[in-house]
Amino acid sequence: MICGIATEFGVESTARDACERGYELIFRRERDDGMTAESHLNSVERIFPRLGRVRSTDAIVAAFS
């Protein structure tokens, strides 16, 4: 699972590297702290679905229950 405090920087670059290394990724949909809400949304809606699965916190918690 990938989440963090800088969506379009740290989270996105970590995710790209992990994907290239063959990891199966799950991203938390709710807002991390991107530079703007728009840049966070761009990552969540356009970038992350190409690298893994985007899920809500509730869905992630339910999967482990």
Coordinates of C-alpha atoms in Angstrom, one line a residue:
M1 CA 0.0 0.0 0.0
I2 CA 1.2 3.4 -0.9
C3 CA 0.3 6.6 0.9
G4 CA 2.2 9.6 2.1
I5 CA 2.4 13.4 2.5
A6 CA 3.4 14.6 -1.0
T7 CA 1.2 12.9 -3.5
E8 CA 2.6 14.2 -6.7
F9 CA 6.2 13.9 -5.5
G10 CA 7.1 11.3 -3.0
V11 CA 4.2 9.0 -3.4
E12 CA 4.1 9.1 -7.1
S13 CA 7.9 8.6 -7.6
T14 CA 7.9 5.8 -5.0
A15 CA 5.0 4.1 -6.8
R16 CA 6.6 4.4 -10.2
D17 CA 9.8 2.7 -8.9
A18 CA 7.9 0.0 -7.1
C19 CA 5.8 -0.7 -10.2
E20 CA 8.9 -1.0 -12.3
R21 CA 10.2 -3.6 -9.7
G22 CA 7.1 -5.7 -10.1
Y23 CA 5.2 -4.8 -6.9
E24 CA 1.4 -4.9 -6.9
L25 CA 0.3 -1.5 -5.5
I26 CA -2.7 -0.3 -3.6
F27 CA -3.2 3.5 -3.3
R28 CA -5.4 5.2 -0.6
R29 CA -7.8 7.4 -2.5
E30 CA -8.3 10.1 0.2
R31 CA -6.2 13.1 0.0
D32 CA -2.6 13.0 1.2
D33 CA -0.9 16.4 1.2
G34 CA -0.2 17.3 -2.4
M35 CA 0.8 20.8 -3.4
T36 CA -2.9 21.4 -4.4
A37 CA -6.1 19.4 -4.5
E38 CA -5.9 19.5 -8.3
S39 CA -2.5 18.0 -8.4
H40 CA -3.5 15.3 -6.0
L41 CA -6.5 14.5 -8.1
N42 CA -4.4 14.2 -11.2
S43 CA -2.2 11.6 -9.6
V44 CA -5.2 9.6 -8.1
E45 CA -7.3 9.7 -11.3
R46 CA -4.7 9.5 -14.1
I47 CA -1.4 8.2 -12.8
F48 CA -2.1 5.7 -10.0
P49 CA -4.7 3.6 -11.9
R50 CA -1.9 2.8 -14.4
L51 CA 0.4 1.6 -11.6
G52 CA -2.0 -0.2 -9.3
R53 CA -5.4 -0.2 -7.6
V54 CA -6.9 2.9 -6.0
R55 CA -9.1 2.2 -3.1
S56 CA -10.8 4.1 -0.2
T57 CA -9.5 3.8 3.3
D58 CA -12.7 2.0 4.2
A59 CA -12.3 -0.6 1.4
I60 CA -8.7 -1.2 2.5
V61 CA -9.6 -1.7 6.1
A62 CA -12.5 -4.0 5.1
A63 CA -10.2 -6.1 3.0
F64 CA -8.0 -6.8 6.1
S65 CA -10.9 -7.5 8.5

